[in-house]
PDB file of C-alpha atoms in Angstrom:
ATOM      1  CA  GLY Q   9      -1.266 -20.655  -4.520  1.00 56.00           C
ATOM      2  CA  ALA Q  10      -4.342 -18.694  -3.114  1.00 80.00           C
ATOM      3  CA  GLY Q  11      -3.611 -15.026  -2.733  1.00 91.00           C
ATOM      4  CA  VAL Q  12      -4.895 -12.669  -0.293  1.00 94.00           C
ATOM      5  CA  SER Q  13      -8.887 -12.414  -0.688  1.00 95.00           C
ATOM      6  CA  GLN Q  14     -11.489  -9.759   0.577  1.00 96.00           C
ATOM      7  CA  SER Q  15     -15.145  -9.779   0.854  1.00 96.00           C
ATOM      8  CA  PRO Q  16     -17.249  -7.913  -0.508  1.00 97.00           C
ATOM      9  CA  SER Q  17     -15.631  -6.527  -3.229  1.00 95.00           C
ATOM     10  CA  ASN Q  18     -18.435  -3.672  -3.335  1.00 96.00           C
ATOM     11  CA  LYS Q  19     -20.176  -2.612  -0.264  1.00 97.00           C
ATOM     12  CA  VAL Q  20     -22.836   0.609  -0.409  1.00 97.00           C
ATOM     13  CA  THR Q  21     -24.176   1.554   2.891  1.00 97.00           C
ATOM     14  CA  GLU Q  22     -26.148   4.358   4.415  1.00 97.00           C
ATOM     15  CA  LYS Q  23     -24.788   6.622   6.789  1.00 97.00           C
ATOM     16  CA  GLY Q  24     -24.937   5.474  10.258  1.00 97.00           C
ATOM     17  CA  LYS Q  25     -25.131   1.805   9.271  1.00 98.00           C
ATOM     18  CA  ASP Q  26     -22.514  -0.750  10.638  1.00 98.00           C
ATOM     19  CA  VAL Q  27     -20.404  -2.749   7.994  1.00 98.00           C
ATOM     20  CA  GLU Q  28     -17.816  -5.378   8.247  1.00 98.00           C
ATOM     21  CA  LEU Q  29     -15.164  -6.010   5.896  1.00 98.00           C
ATOM     22  CA  ARG Q  30     -13.230  -9.493   5.685  1.00 98.00           C
ATOM     23  CA  CYS Q  31     -10.003 -10.469   4.731  1.00 97.00           C
ATOM     24  CA  ASP Q  32      -8.396 -13.978   4.373  1.00 96.00           C
ATOM     25  CA  PRO Q  33      -4.825 -14.007   4.265  1.00 96.00           C
ATOM     26  CA  ILE Q  34      -2.261 -16.430   2.630  1.00 94.00           C
ATOM     27  CA  SER Q  35      -2.202 -19.484   4.262  1.00 92.00           C
ATOM     28  CA  GLY Q  36       0.715 -19.541   6.872  1.00 90.00           C
ATOM     29  CA  HIS Q  37       1.189 -15.610   6.864  1.00 92.00           C
ATOM     30  CA  THR Q  38       1.659 -14.437  10.663  1.00 91.00           C
ATOM     31  CA  ALA Q  39       1.257 -10.842  10.072  1.00 91.00           C
ATOM     32  CA  LEU Q  40      -1.828  -9.033   8.582  1.00 93.00           C
ATOM     33  CA  TYR Q  41      -2.217  -5.347   8.037  1.00 93.00           C
ATOM     34  CA  TRP Q  42      -5.195  -3.041   7.012  1.00 95.00           C
ATOM     35  CA  TYR Q  43      -4.892  -0.021   5.051  1.00 94.00           C
ATOM     36  CA  ARG Q  44      -7.423   2.695   3.223  1.00 95.00           C
ATOM     37  CA  GLN Q  45      -6.923   4.066   0.173  1.00 91.00           C
ATOM     38  CA  SER Q  46      -9.167   7.407  -0.256  1.00 89.00           C
ATOM     39  CA  LEU Q  47      -9.121  10.105  -2.562  1.00 78.00           C
ATOM     40  CA  GLY Q  48      -7.333  13.251  -1.084  1.00 69.00           C
ATOM     41  CA  GLN Q  49      -5.776  11.045   1.853  1.00 71.00           C
ATOM     42  CA  GLY Q  50      -3.970   8.523  -0.249  1.00 80.00           C
ATOM     43  CA  LEU Q  51      -2.901   5.250   1.460  1.00 88.00           C
ATOM     44  CA  GLU Q  52      -3.249   5.162   5.278  1.00 90.00           C
ATOM     45  CA  PHE Q  53      -2.045   2.318   7.453  1.00 90.00           C
ATOM     46  CA  LEU Q  54      -4.925   1.445   9.914  1.00 93.00           C
ATOM     47  CA  ILE Q  55      -3.997  -1.665  12.040  1.00 92.00           C
ATOM     48  CA  TYR Q  56      -1.157  -4.490  12.169  1.00 89.00           C
ATOM     49  CA  PHE Q  57      -1.866  -8.017  13.715  1.00 91.00           C
ATOM     50  CA  GLN Q  58       0.701 -10.324  14.567  1.00 89.00           C
ATOM     51  CA  GLY Q  59      -0.868 -13.605  15.300  1.00 89.00           C
ATOM     52  CA  ASN Q  60      -4.158 -12.658  16.874  1.00 90.00           C
ATOM     53  CA  SER Q  61      -2.870  -9.894  18.740  1.00 90.00           C
ATOM     54  CA  ALA Q  62      -2.525  -6.188  17.330  1.00 88.00           C
ATOM     55  CA  PRO Q  63       0.376  -4.313  18.472  1.00 81.00           C
ATOM     56  CA  ASP Q  64      -0.341  -1.218  16.522  1.00 80.00           C
ATOM     57  CA  LYS Q  65      -3.749   0.357  16.519  1.00 83.00           C
ATOM     58  CA  SER Q  66      -2.427   3.631  15.956  1.00 82.00           C
ATOM     59  CA  GLY Q  67      -3.802   4.097  12.510  1.00 89.00           C
ATOM     60  CA  LEU Q  68      -7.270   3.541  13.389  1.00 93.00           C
ATOM     61  CA  PRO Q  69      -9.020   6.806  12.828  1.00 92.00           C
ATOM     62  CA  SER Q  70     -11.686   6.891  15.233  1.00 93.00           C
ATOM     63  CA  ASP Q  71     -13.274   4.629  17.990  1.00 94.00           C
ATOM     64  CA  ARG Q  72     -16.064   3.650  15.552  1.00 97.00           C
ATOM     65  CA  PHE Q  73     -13.137   1.212  13.844  1.00 97.00           C
ATOM     66  CA  SER Q  74     -12.484  -2.185  15.282  1.00 96.00           C
ATOM     67  CA  ALA Q  75     -10.643  -5.056  13.970  1.00 96.00           C
ATOM     68  CA  GLU Q  76     -10.179  -8.495  15.018  1.00 95.00           C
ATOM     69  CA  ARG Q  77      -8.281 -11.935  13.960  1.00 95.00           C
ATOM     70  CA  THR Q  78      -9.061 -15.249  15.021  1.00 90.00           C
ATOM     71  CA  GLY Q  79      -6.979 -18.315  14.681  1.00 88.00           C
ATOM     72  CA  GLY Q  80      -4.340 -16.226  13.231  1.00 85.00           C
ATOM     73  CA  SER Q  81      -6.118 -16.350  10.015  1.00 92.00           C
ATOM     74  CA  VAL Q  82      -9.336 -14.352   8.805  1.00 96.00           C
ATOM     75  CA  SER Q  83      -9.408 -10.783   9.737  1.00 97.00           C
ATOM     76  CA  THR Q  84     -12.756  -8.728  10.210  1.00 97.00           C
ATOM     77  CA  LEU Q  85     -12.528  -4.882  10.083  1.00 98.00           C
ATOM     78  CA  THR Q  86     -15.893  -3.274  11.141  1.00 98.00           C
ATOM     79  CA  ILE Q  87     -16.965   0.133  11.045  1.00 98.00           C
ATOM     80  CA  GLN Q  88     -19.852   1.336  13.283  1.00 98.00           C
ATOM     81  CA  ARG Q  89     -22.319   4.254  12.459  1.00 98.00           C
ATOM     82  CA  THR Q  90     -20.564   4.686   9.130  1.00 98.00           C
ATOM     83  CA  GLN Q  91     -19.961   8.254   7.944  1.00 97.00           C
ATOM     84  CA  GLN Q  92     -19.525   9.688   4.572  1.00 95.00           C
ATOM     85  CA  GLU Q  93     -15.748  10.395   4.941  1.00 94.00           C
ATOM     86  CA  ASP Q  94     -15.540   6.624   5.507  1.00 96.00           C
ATOM     87  CA  SER Q  95     -15.774   6.000   1.562  1.00 96.00           C
ATOM     88  CA  ALA Q  96     -12.862   4.518   0.371  1.00 96.00           C
ATOM     89  CA  VAL Q  97     -10.926   1.387  -0.588  1.00 95.00           C
ATOM     90  CA  TYR Q  98      -9.912  -0.819   2.442  1.00 97.00           C
ATOM     91  CA  LEU Q  99      -6.967  -2.929   1.470  1.00 96.00           C
ATOM     92  CA  CYS Q 100      -5.858  -5.733   3.250  1.00 96.00           C
ATOM     93  CA  ALA Q 101      -2.042  -7.233   3.333  1.00 94.00           C
ATOM     94  CA  SER Q 102      -0.361 -10.224   4.802  1.00 93.00           C
ATOM     95  CA  SER Q 103       3.067 -11.165   5.151  1.00 91.00           C
ATOM     96  CA  GLU Q 104       5.462 -13.795   6.861  1.00 86.00           C
ATOM     97  CA  SER Q 105       6.550 -11.864  10.012  1.00 68.00           C
ATOM     98  CA  SER Q 106       8.562  -8.912   8.544  1.00 62.00           C
ATOM     99  CA  TYR Q 107       9.041  -9.901   5.046  1.00 72.00           C
ATOM    100  CA  GLU Q 108       7.063  -8.313   1.969  1.00 84.00           C
ATOM    101  CA  GLN Q 109       3.465  -7.410   2.022  1.00 89.00           C
ATOM    102  CA  TYR Q 110       1.189  -9.141  -0.325  1.00 91.00           C
ATOM    103  CA  PHE Q 111      -2.160  -7.148  -0.940  1.00 93.00           C
ATOM    104  CA  GLY Q 112      -5.855  -8.177  -1.563  1.00 94.00           C
ATOM    105  CA  PRO Q 113      -8.052  -6.515  -4.304  1.00 91.00           C
ATOM    106  CA  GLY Q 114      -9.563  -4.301  -1.682  1.00 94.00           C
ATOM    107  CA  THR Q 115     -13.399  -3.653  -0.763  1.00 96.00           C
ATOM    108  CA  ARG Q 116     -14.636  -0.302  -2.101  1.00 95.00           C
ATOM    109  CA  LEU Q 117     -17.074   1.055   0.223  1.00 97.00           C
ATOM    110  CA  THR Q 118     -19.445   3.547  -0.358  1.00 97.00           C
ATOM    111  CA  VAL Q 119     -21.656   5.434   2.459  1.00 97.00           C
ATOM    112  CA  THR Q 120     -24.403   7.130   1.070  1.00 96.00           C
TER     113      THR Q 120
ATOM    114  CA  GLY K  23       7.442  11.656  11.738  1.00 80.00           C
ATOM    115  CA  ASN K  24       8.459   9.295   8.851  1.00 87.00           C
ATOM    116  CA  SER K  25       6.916  10.304   5.244  1.00 92.00           C
ATOM    117  CA  VAL K  26       7.671   9.881   1.455  1.00 95.00           C
ATOM    118  CA  THR K  27       6.961  12.490  -1.142  1.00 96.00           C
ATOM    119  CA  GLN K  28       6.824  11.206  -4.838  1.00 95.00           C
ATOM    120  CA  MET K  29       6.285  13.633  -8.059  1.00 88.00           C
ATOM    121  CA  GLU K  30       3.092  14.202  -8.780  1.00 85.00           C
ATOM    122  CA  GLY K  31       1.301  12.944 -11.877  1.00 87.00           C
ATOM    123  CA  PRO K  32       0.139  12.030 -14.058  1.00 95.00           C
ATOM    124  CA  VAL K  33       3.413  11.575 -16.145  1.00 96.00           C
ATOM    125  CA  THR K  34       2.631  11.133 -19.683  1.00 97.00           C
ATOM    126  CA  LEU K  35       5.563   9.498 -22.173  1.00 97.00           C
ATOM    127  CA  SER K  36       5.413   7.954 -25.795  1.00 97.00           C
ATOM    128  CA  GLU K  37       6.341   4.417 -25.872  1.00 97.00           C
ATOM    129  CA  GLU K  38       9.991   3.828 -25.533  1.00 96.00           C
ATOM    130  CA  ALA K  39      10.700   6.439 -23.480  1.00 97.00           C
ATOM    131  CA  PHE K  40      12.966   6.845 -20.642  1.00 97.00           C
ATOM    132  CA  LEU K  41      11.011   7.126 -17.029  1.00 97.00           C
ATOM    133  CA  THR K  42      12.095   8.284 -14.056  1.00 97.00           C
ATOM    134  CA  ILE K  43       9.626   9.013 -11.060  1.00 97.00           C
ATOM    135  CA  ASN K  44      11.072  10.714  -8.249  1.00 97.00           C
ATOM    136  CA  CYS K  45      10.839   9.485  -4.654  1.00 97.00           C
ATOM    137  CA  THR K  46      11.908  11.007  -1.573  1.00 97.00           C
ATOM    138  CA  TYR K  47      11.819  10.186   1.949  1.00 96.00           C
ATOM    139  CA  THR K  48      12.202  11.151   5.837  1.00 94.00           C
ATOM    140  CA  ALA K  49      12.917   8.465   8.518  1.00 90.00           C
ATOM    141  CA  THR K  50      14.294   8.561  11.799  1.00 83.00           C
ATOM    142  CA  GLY K  51      16.201   5.196  11.448  1.00 80.00           C
ATOM    143  CA  TYR K  52      17.342   3.026   8.636  1.00 84.00           C
ATOM    144  CA  PRO K  53      14.171   2.009   6.768  1.00 91.00           C
ATOM    145  CA  SER K  54      13.656  -0.393   3.915  1.00 92.00           C
ATOM    146  CA  LEU K  55      12.242   1.203   0.446  1.00 95.00           C
ATOM    147  CA  PHE K  56       9.723  -0.010  -1.835  1.00 95.00           C
ATOM    148  CA  TRP K  57       7.954   0.440  -5.291  1.00 97.00           C
ATOM    149  CA  TYR K  58       4.645  -0.793  -5.531  1.00 95.00           C
ATOM    150  CA  VAL K  59       2.449  -0.563  -8.600  1.00 96.00           C
ATOM    151  CA  GLN K  60      -1.265  -0.849  -9.124  1.00 93.00           C
ATOM    152  CA  TYR K  61      -2.503  -1.757 -12.989  1.00 92.00           C
ATOM    153  CA  PRO K  62      -6.155  -0.480 -13.819  1.00 87.00           C
ATOM    154  CA  GLY K  63      -8.532  -2.313 -11.992  1.00 81.00           C
ATOM    155  CA  GLU K  64      -6.077  -4.515 -10.116  1.00 84.00           C
ATOM    156  CA  GLY K  65      -4.728  -4.648  -6.661  1.00 85.00           C
ATOM    157  CA  LEU K  66      -1.201  -3.067  -5.311  1.00 91.00           C
ATOM    158  CA  GLN K  67       1.650  -5.284  -6.262  1.00 92.00           C
ATOM    159  CA  LEU K  68       5.298  -5.263  -5.015  1.00 93.00           C
ATOM    160  CA  LEU K  69       7.612  -4.035  -7.938  1.00 96.00           C
ATOM    161  CA  LEU K  70      10.925  -3.900  -6.115  1.00 96.00           C
ATOM    162  CA  LYS K  71      12.517  -3.104  -3.125  1.00 94.00           C
ATOM    163  CA  ALA K  72      15.813  -2.350  -1.212  1.00 95.00           C
ATOM    164  CA  THR K  73      16.499  -2.938   2.282  1.00 91.00           C
ATOM    165  CA  LYS K  74      19.993  -0.909   2.863  1.00 91.00           C
ATOM    166  CA  ALA K  75      21.807   1.899   1.475  1.00 93.00           C
ATOM    167  CA  ASP K  76      23.160   1.525  -1.751  1.00 95.00           C
ATOM    168  CA  ASP K  77      21.410  -1.585  -2.734  1.00 95.00           C
ATOM    169  CA  LYS K  78      19.264  -1.508  -5.982  1.00 97.00           C
ATOM    170  CA  GLY K  79      16.139  -3.101  -6.537  1.00 96.00           C
ATOM    171  CA  SER K  80      15.246  -4.613 -10.054  1.00 97.00           C
ATOM    172  CA  ASN K  81      12.262  -6.085 -11.529  1.00 97.00           C
ATOM    173  CA  LYS K  82      10.483  -5.969 -14.829  1.00 95.00           C
ATOM    174  CA  GLY K  83      13.168  -3.579 -16.310  1.00 97.00           C
ATOM    175  CA  PHE K  84      12.253  -1.124 -13.590  1.00 98.00           C
ATOM    176  CA  GLU K  85      15.415  -0.332 -11.493  1.00 98.00           C
ATOM    177  CA  ALA K  86      15.734   1.918  -8.251  1.00 98.00           C
ATOM    178  CA  THR K  87      18.896   2.702  -5.828  1.00 98.00           C
ATOM    179  CA  TYR K  88      18.575   3.470  -2.284  1.00 97.00           C
ATOM    180  CA  ARG K  89      20.544   6.553  -1.941  1.00 96.00           C
ATOM    181  CA  LYS K  90      20.923   7.634   1.986  1.00 93.00           C
ATOM    182  CA  GLU K  91      22.769  10.631   1.397  1.00 94.00           C
ATOM    183  CA  THR K  92      19.986  12.338  -0.781  1.00 95.00           C
ATOM    184  CA  THR K  93      17.343  10.029   1.114  1.00 96.00           C
ATOM    185  CA  SER K  94      15.753   9.144  -2.325  1.00 97.00           C
ATOM    186  CA  PHE K  95      14.659   6.018  -4.061  1.00 98.00           C
ATOM    187  CA  HIS K  96      14.083   7.123  -7.634  1.00 98.00           C
ATOM    188  CA  LEU K  97      12.220   4.500 -10.253  1.00 98.00           C
ATOM    189  CA  GLU K  98      13.750   4.428 -13.471  1.00 98.00           C
ATOM    190  CA  LYS K  99      13.144   2.428 -16.810  1.00 98.00           C
ATOM    191  CA  GLY K 100      14.986   2.493 -19.968  1.00 97.00           C
ATOM    192  CA  SER K 101      12.351   1.697 -22.640  1.00 96.00           C
ATOM    193  CA  VAL K 102       8.788   2.144 -21.517  1.00 97.00           C
ATOM    194  CA  GLN K 103       6.015   0.052 -22.973  1.00 97.00           C
ATOM    195  CA  VAL K 104       2.064   1.019 -22.957  1.00 97.00           C
ATOM    196  CA  SER K 105       1.553  -2.009 -20.716  1.00 96.00           C
ATOM    197  CA  ASP K 106       3.548  -0.341 -17.901  1.00 97.00           C
ATOM    198  CA  SER K 107       0.578   2.353 -17.634  1.00 97.00           C
ATOM    199  CA  ALA K 108      -0.355   2.231 -14.034  1.00 96.00           C
ATOM    200  CA  VAL K 109      -0.108   4.134 -10.832  1.00 94.00           C
ATOM    201  CA  TYR K 110       3.217   3.675  -8.749  1.00 96.00           C
ATOM    202  CA  PHE K 111       3.493   4.277  -5.327  1.00 96.00           C
ATOM    203  CA  CYS K 112       6.644   4.575  -3.220  1.00 96.00           C
ATOM    204  CA  ALA K 113       6.691   3.577   0.406  1.00 95.00           C
ATOM    205  CA  LEU K 114       8.869   2.826   3.281  1.00 93.00           C
ATOM    206  CA  ARG K 115       8.860   0.730   6.199  1.00 90.00           C
ATOM    207  CA  GLU K 116      10.599   0.644   9.645  1.00 76.00           C
ATOM    208  CA  MET K 117      10.435  -1.574  12.521  1.00 68.00           C
ATOM    209  CA  ASN K 118       6.841  -1.587  13.539  1.00 62.00           C
ATOM    210  CA  TYR K 119       6.310  -2.963   9.841  1.00 76.00           C
ATOM    211  CA  GLN K 120       3.404  -0.522   8.823  1.00 81.00           C
ATOM    212  CA  LEU K 121       4.170   0.885   5.285  1.00 88.00           C
ATOM    213  CA  ILE K 122       4.317   4.698   4.887  1.00 90.00           C
ATOM    214  CA  TRP K 123       3.025   5.593   1.312  1.00 92.00           C
ATOM    215  CA  GLY K 124       3.718   8.474  -0.940  1.00 94.00           C
ATOM    216  CA  ALA K 125       0.865   9.937  -2.643  1.00 92.00           C
ATOM    217  CA  GLY K 126       1.335   7.677  -6.063  1.00 94.00           C
ATOM    218  CA  THR K 127       1.841   8.800  -9.471  1.00 95.00           C
ATOM    219  CA  LYS K 128      -0.181   7.915 -12.443  1.00 95.00           C
ATOM    220  CA  LEU K 129       1.882   6.922 -15.725  1.00 97.00           C
ATOM    221  CA  ILE K 130       0.232   6.979 -18.900  1.00 97.00           C
ATOM    222  CA  ILE K 131       2.263   5.818 -22.000  1.00 97.00           C
ATOM    223  CA  LYS K 132       1.122   6.640 -25.400  1.00 96.00           C
ATOM    224  CA  PRO K 133       1.855   3.993 -28.238  1.00 93.00           C
TER     225      PRO K 133
END
């Protein structure tokens, strides 16, 4: 079946602009995760959804970052007033409850 | 807090050589342990996992054993191939389901 998909695959934006990154999880997966992969920081957890609620937002680096999930499916990660340090690959993963996580191909964000 | 430490790369080997990539962890409870692989231009894929002490995860000729006494989960393969060239990540997961990652080890296999 279809895997986790993310869009766009690449995004170049100017500093100060807002961006939205989208994740379509595997159908039926109740849990959804956002991670960030950047040079010098490795892979960092951002936020976790169970259904539409986010019991763990501990990884969001600042209040410029927010995420939502609707209908227990698609999730959007929004970064407001982007900064150069936000440049990274943003990865989405989904899983059936506590089972293994399946990753999407990522969105490469470049802030100029 | 929880953390994962893995050996720095790149690791360069000849085809058919024996591979070990070291991974150690710090955790307050009893985590599950994972190895993920990222091939060039592709997304992260789960390679193998172990959920409790002394479990051995295995896949595609790779193996790793969950050693609680040494808090380690070293990745091994008896005979590597050029197609194994990738970045390998060790990770742990505790109750809140988020993965805590090592820094990644780039593996280069030369023919």
